[in-house]
Amino acid sequence: MTTIAFHYPSQIICTDSYTTTHDCIVTAHAKKYFDVEQGRVFATGNCAEIYHLKQHWHEGKFKPITCEFLMVDKHMKVFFGEVRRGFKYLEPLEQNWAIGSGAKWAIAAMDFGKGAVDALSYACTRDKSTGGELQAFNITDCVLSKQESEPV
């Protein structure tokens, strides 16, 4: 799976770069985000579910998949999102949060004062499906102009 952490005080989102199966690493260089008209989406779940989320983002109707994501909108607000029962749900985030297989370790590290990068580094030591190169994003860097957005 993966881990994505959001550190509310610093407004930093950090992702790992592993894509894994049940017991092995498929790639250590995965890009865990994509851009949509509303902003940038950072997603966890299996590859097919994330692809389905990206392909059907605009219409908002999904097959019965399970997928969690963070979204930074055009106003630099961060949301926790999930797809369940075929629909996309968003909830504003105003605290530290993490999603994915190493989420509990990342959240605990942030609870004890670590930022997003250090929290994700810690999750890499505890979760077999989290690792590789870490990528950190300030939410102000996640807001793209219309011509910079990649088509979904």
mmCIF file of C-alpha atoms in Angstrom:
data_model
loop_
_atom_site.group_PDB
_atom_site.id
_atom_site.type_symbol
_atom_site.label_atom_id
_atom_site.label_comp_id
_atom_site.label_asym_id
_atom_site.label_seq_id
_atom_site.Cartn_x
_atom_site.Cartn_y
_atom_site.Cartn_z
ATOM 1 C CA MET A 1 0.000 0.000 0.000
ATOM 2 C CA THR A 2 1.526 3.313 1.007
ATOM 3 C CA THR A 3 1.494 6.044 3.621
ATOM 4 C CA ILE A 4 0.664 9.703 3.165
ATOM 5 C CA ALA A 5 0.978 12.109 6.106
ATOM 6 C CA PHE A 6 -0.374 15.637 6.562
ATOM 7 C CA HIS A 7 1.193 17.808 9.261
ATOM 8 C CA TYR A 8 -1.361 20.517 9.984
ATOM 9 C CA PRO A 9 0.858 23.135 11.728
ATOM 10 C CA SER A 10 3.418 23.231 8.884
ATOM 11 C CA GLN A 11 0.880 22.501 6.108
ATOM 12 C CA ILE A 12 3.172 19.796 4.677
ATOM 13 C CA ILE A 13 2.033 16.576 3.009
ATOM 14 C CA CYS A 14 4.581 13.791 2.658
ATOM 15 C CA THR A 15 4.289 10.591 0.628
ATOM 16 C CA ASP A 16 6.440 7.509 0.294
ATOM 17 C CA SER A 17 7.209 6.001 -3.112
ATOM 18 C CA TYR A 18 6.517 2.258 -2.676
ATOM 19 C CA THR A 19 3.893 0.334 -4.551
ATOM 20 C CA THR A 20 3.576 -3.142 -3.041
ATOM 21 C CA THR A 21 1.658 -6.383 -3.296
ATOM 22 C CA HIS A 22 0.951 -8.649 -0.335
ATOM 23 C CA ASP A 23 4.587 -9.487 0.249
ATOM 24 C CA CYS A 24 6.846 -7.660 -2.206
ATOM 25 C CA ILE A 25 7.720 -4.239 -3.611
ATOM 26 C CA VAL A 26 6.489 -3.632 -7.162
ATOM 27 C CA THR A 27 8.200 -0.248 -7.537
ATOM 28 C CA ALA A 28 10.080 2.113 -5.263
ATOM 29 C CA HIS A 29 9.461 5.133 -7.508
ATOM 30 C CA ALA A 30 5.678 5.593 -7.535
ATOM 31 C CA LYS A 31 4.061 9.020 -7.825
ATOM 32 C CA LYS A 32 1.242 9.121 -5.239
ATOM 33 C CA TYR A 33 -0.631 12.174 -6.504
ATOM 34 C CA PHE A 34 -2.513 13.495 -9.486
ATOM 35 C CA ASP A 35 -3.988 16.857 -10.373
ATOM 36 C CA VAL A 36 -7.648 17.576 -11.027
ATOM 37 C CA GLU A 37 -9.472 20.812 -11.738
ATOM 38 C CA GLN A 38 -10.291 21.240 -8.018
ATOM 39 C CA GLY A 39 -6.667 20.810 -6.866
ATOM 40 C CA ARG A 40 -4.216 17.988 -6.105
ATOM 41 C CA VAL A 41 -5.188 14.510 -4.880
ATOM 42 C CA PHE A 42 -2.849 12.234 -2.881
ATOM 43 C CA ALA A 43 -4.246 8.679 -2.927
ATOM 44 C CA THR A 44 -3.726 5.341 -1.192
ATOM 45 C CA GLY A 45 -5.132 1.969 -2.088
ATOM 46 C CA ASN A 46 -4.258 -0.599 -4.691
ATOM 47 C CA CYS A 47 -3.113 0.604 -8.120
ATOM 48 C CA ALA A 48 -6.361 -0.319 -9.883
ATOM 49 C CA GLU A 49 -8.456 1.554 -7.316
ATOM 50 C CA ILE A 50 -6.330 4.692 -7.547
ATOM 51 C CA TYR A 51 -6.531 4.542 -11.353
ATOM 52 C CA HIS A 52 -10.326 4.164 -11.093
ATOM 53 C CA LEU A 53 -10.485 7.153 -8.705
ATOM 54 C CA LYS A 54 -8.499 9.284 -11.159
ATOM 55 C CA GLN A 55 -10.488 8.182 -14.220
ATOM 56 C CA HIS A 56 -13.904 8.828 -12.632
ATOM 57 C CA TRP A 57 -13.068 11.847 -10.450
ATOM 58 C CA HIS A 58 -15.173 14.352 -12.418
ATOM 59 C CA GLU A 59 -18.344 12.294 -12.682
ATOM 60 C CA GLY A 60 -18.135 11.271 -9.007
ATOM 61 C CA LYS A 61 -19.547 7.770 -9.513
ATOM 62 C CA PHE A 62 -17.350 4.831 -8.708
ATOM 63 C CA LYS A 63 -17.451 1.064 -8.726
ATOM 64 C CA PRO A 64 -17.493 -0.419 -5.227
ATOM 65 C CA ILE A 65 -13.823 0.275 -4.510
ATOM 66 C CA THR A 66 -12.081 1.203 -1.291
ATOM 67 C CA CYS A 67 -9.778 4.169 -1.568
ATOM 68 C CA GLU A 68 -8.620 6.940 0.754
ATOM 69 C CA PHE A 69 -7.104 10.230 -0.298
ATOM 70 C CA LEU A 70 -6.114 13.701 0.773
ATOM 71 C CA MET A 71 -7.049 16.618 -1.448
ATOM 72 C CA VAL A 72 -5.677 20.148 -1.477
ATOM 73 C CA ASP A 73 -8.196 22.450 -3.138
ATOM 74 C CA LYS A 74 -7.640 25.719 -5.013
ATOM 75 C CA HIS A 75 -8.045 27.656 -1.759
ATOM 76 C CA MET A 76 -5.259 25.632 -0.078
ATOM 77 C CA LYS A 77 -7.703 23.781 2.178
ATOM 78 C CA VAL A 78 -6.883 20.146 2.893
ATOM 79 C CA PHE A 79 -9.542 17.435 2.945
ATOM 80 C CA PHE A 80 -9.602 13.768 3.934
ATOM 81 C CA GLY A 81 -11.546 11.808 1.373
ATOM 82 C CA GLU A 82 -12.685 8.293 0.757
ATOM 83 C CA VAL A 83 -14.663 6.351 -1.762
ATOM 84 C CA ARG A 84 -17.280 4.052 -0.298
ATOM 85 C CA ARG A 85 -20.495 2.574 -1.643
ATOM 86 C CA GLY A 86 -19.640 4.042 -5.043
ATOM 87 C CA PHE A 87 -19.416 7.703 -3.958
ATOM 88 C CA LYS A 88 -16.663 10.140 -3.017
ATOM 89 C CA TYR A 89 -16.814 11.803 0.407
ATOM 90 C CA LEU A 90 -14.716 14.755 1.646
ATOM 91 C CA GLU A 91 -14.132 16.035 5.170
ATOM 92 C CA PRO A 92 -12.057 19.176 5.986
ATOM 93 C CA LEU A 93 -8.843 18.441 7.889
ATOM 94 C CA GLU A 94 -7.806 20.725 10.711
ATOM 95 C CA GLN A 95 -5.405 18.406 12.504
ATOM 96 C CA ASN A 96 -2.515 16.070 11.775
ATOM 97 C CA TRP A 97 -3.643 13.080 9.757
ATOM 98 C CA ALA A 98 -2.278 10.148 7.769
ATOM 99 C CA ILE A 99 -3.720 7.513 5.467
ATOM 100 C CA GLY A 100 -2.533 4.156 4.205
ATOM 101 C CA SER A 101 -0.960 1.108 5.733
ATOM 102 C CA GLY A 102 1.498 3.045 7.926
ATOM 103 C CA ALA A 103 -1.005 5.697 9.026
ATOM 104 C CA LYS A 104 -1.150 4.733 12.704
ATOM 105 C CA TRP A 105 2.632 5.051 13.060
ATOM 106 C CA ALA A 106 2.755 8.367 11.178
ATOM 107 C CA ILE A 107 -0.083 9.832 13.259
ATOM 108 C CA ALA A 108 1.552 8.674 16.493
ATOM 109 C CA ALA A 109 4.865 10.249 15.471
ATOM 110 C CA MET A 110 3.102 13.559 14.715
ATOM 111 C CA ASP A 111 1.287 13.319 18.064
ATOM 112 C CA PHE A 112 4.735 13.235 19.659
ATOM 113 C CA GLY A 113 5.909 16.366 17.836
ATOM 114 C CA LYS A 114 7.334 15.109 14.554
ATOM 115 C CA GLY A 115 6.637 16.850 11.243
ATOM 116 C CA ALA A 116 5.291 15.047 8.172
ATOM 117 C CA VAL A 117 8.690 13.955 6.823
ATOM 118 C CA ASP A 118 9.970 12.623 10.159
ATOM 119 C CA ALA A 119 6.613 10.947 10.819
ATOM 120 C CA LEU A 120 6.722 9.189 7.463
ATOM 121 C CA SER A 121 10.358 8.230 8.025
ATOM 122 C CA TYR A 122 9.254 6.574 11.250
ATOM 123 C CA ALA A 123 6.358 4.789 9.509
ATOM 124 C CA CYS A 124 8.928 3.385 7.042
ATOM 125 C CA THR A 125 10.670 1.628 9.948
ATOM 126 C CA ARG A 126 7.444 -0.050 11.141
ATOM 127 C CA ASP A 127 5.319 -0.724 8.046
ATOM 128 C CA LYS A 128 6.548 -3.206 5.425
ATOM 129 C CA SER A 129 4.553 -1.475 2.668
ATOM 130 C CA THR A 130 5.886 2.045 3.269
ATOM 131 C CA GLY A 131 9.284 3.121 2.032
ATOM 132 C CA GLY A 132 11.441 4.357 -0.789
ATOM 133 C CA GLU A 133 12.076 8.011 -1.488
ATOM 134 C CA LEU A 134 9.915 10.450 0.458
ATOM 135 C CA GLN A 135 8.318 13.406 -1.292
ATOM 136 C CA ALA A 136 7.201 16.458 0.693
ATOM 137 C CA PHE A 137 4.767 19.084 -0.584
ATOM 138 C CA ASN A 138 3.872 22.415 0.964
ATOM 139 C CA ILE A 139 0.159 22.835 0.280
ATOM 140 C CA THR A 140 0.831 26.208 -1.369
ATOM 141 C CA ASP A 141 2.804 24.311 -4.041
ATOM 142 C CA CYS A 142 -0.144 22.002 -4.731
ATOM 143 C CA VAL A 143 -2.333 24.696 -6.278
ATOM 144 C CA LEU A 144 -1.763 24.773 -10.022
ATOM 145 C CA SER A 145 -3.008 27.127 -12.663
ATOM 146 C CA LYS A 146 -5.524 25.669 -15.107
ATOM 147 C CA GLN A 147 -2.939 25.200 -17.880
ATOM 148 C CA GLU A 148 -0.605 23.313 -15.502
ATOM 149 C CA SER A 149 -3.252 20.757 -14.498
ATOM 150 C CA GLU A 150 -2.851 17.443 -16.174
ATOM 151 C CA PRO A 151 -6.008 16.065 -17.760
ATOM 152 C CA VAL A 152 -7.749 13.281 -15.892
#
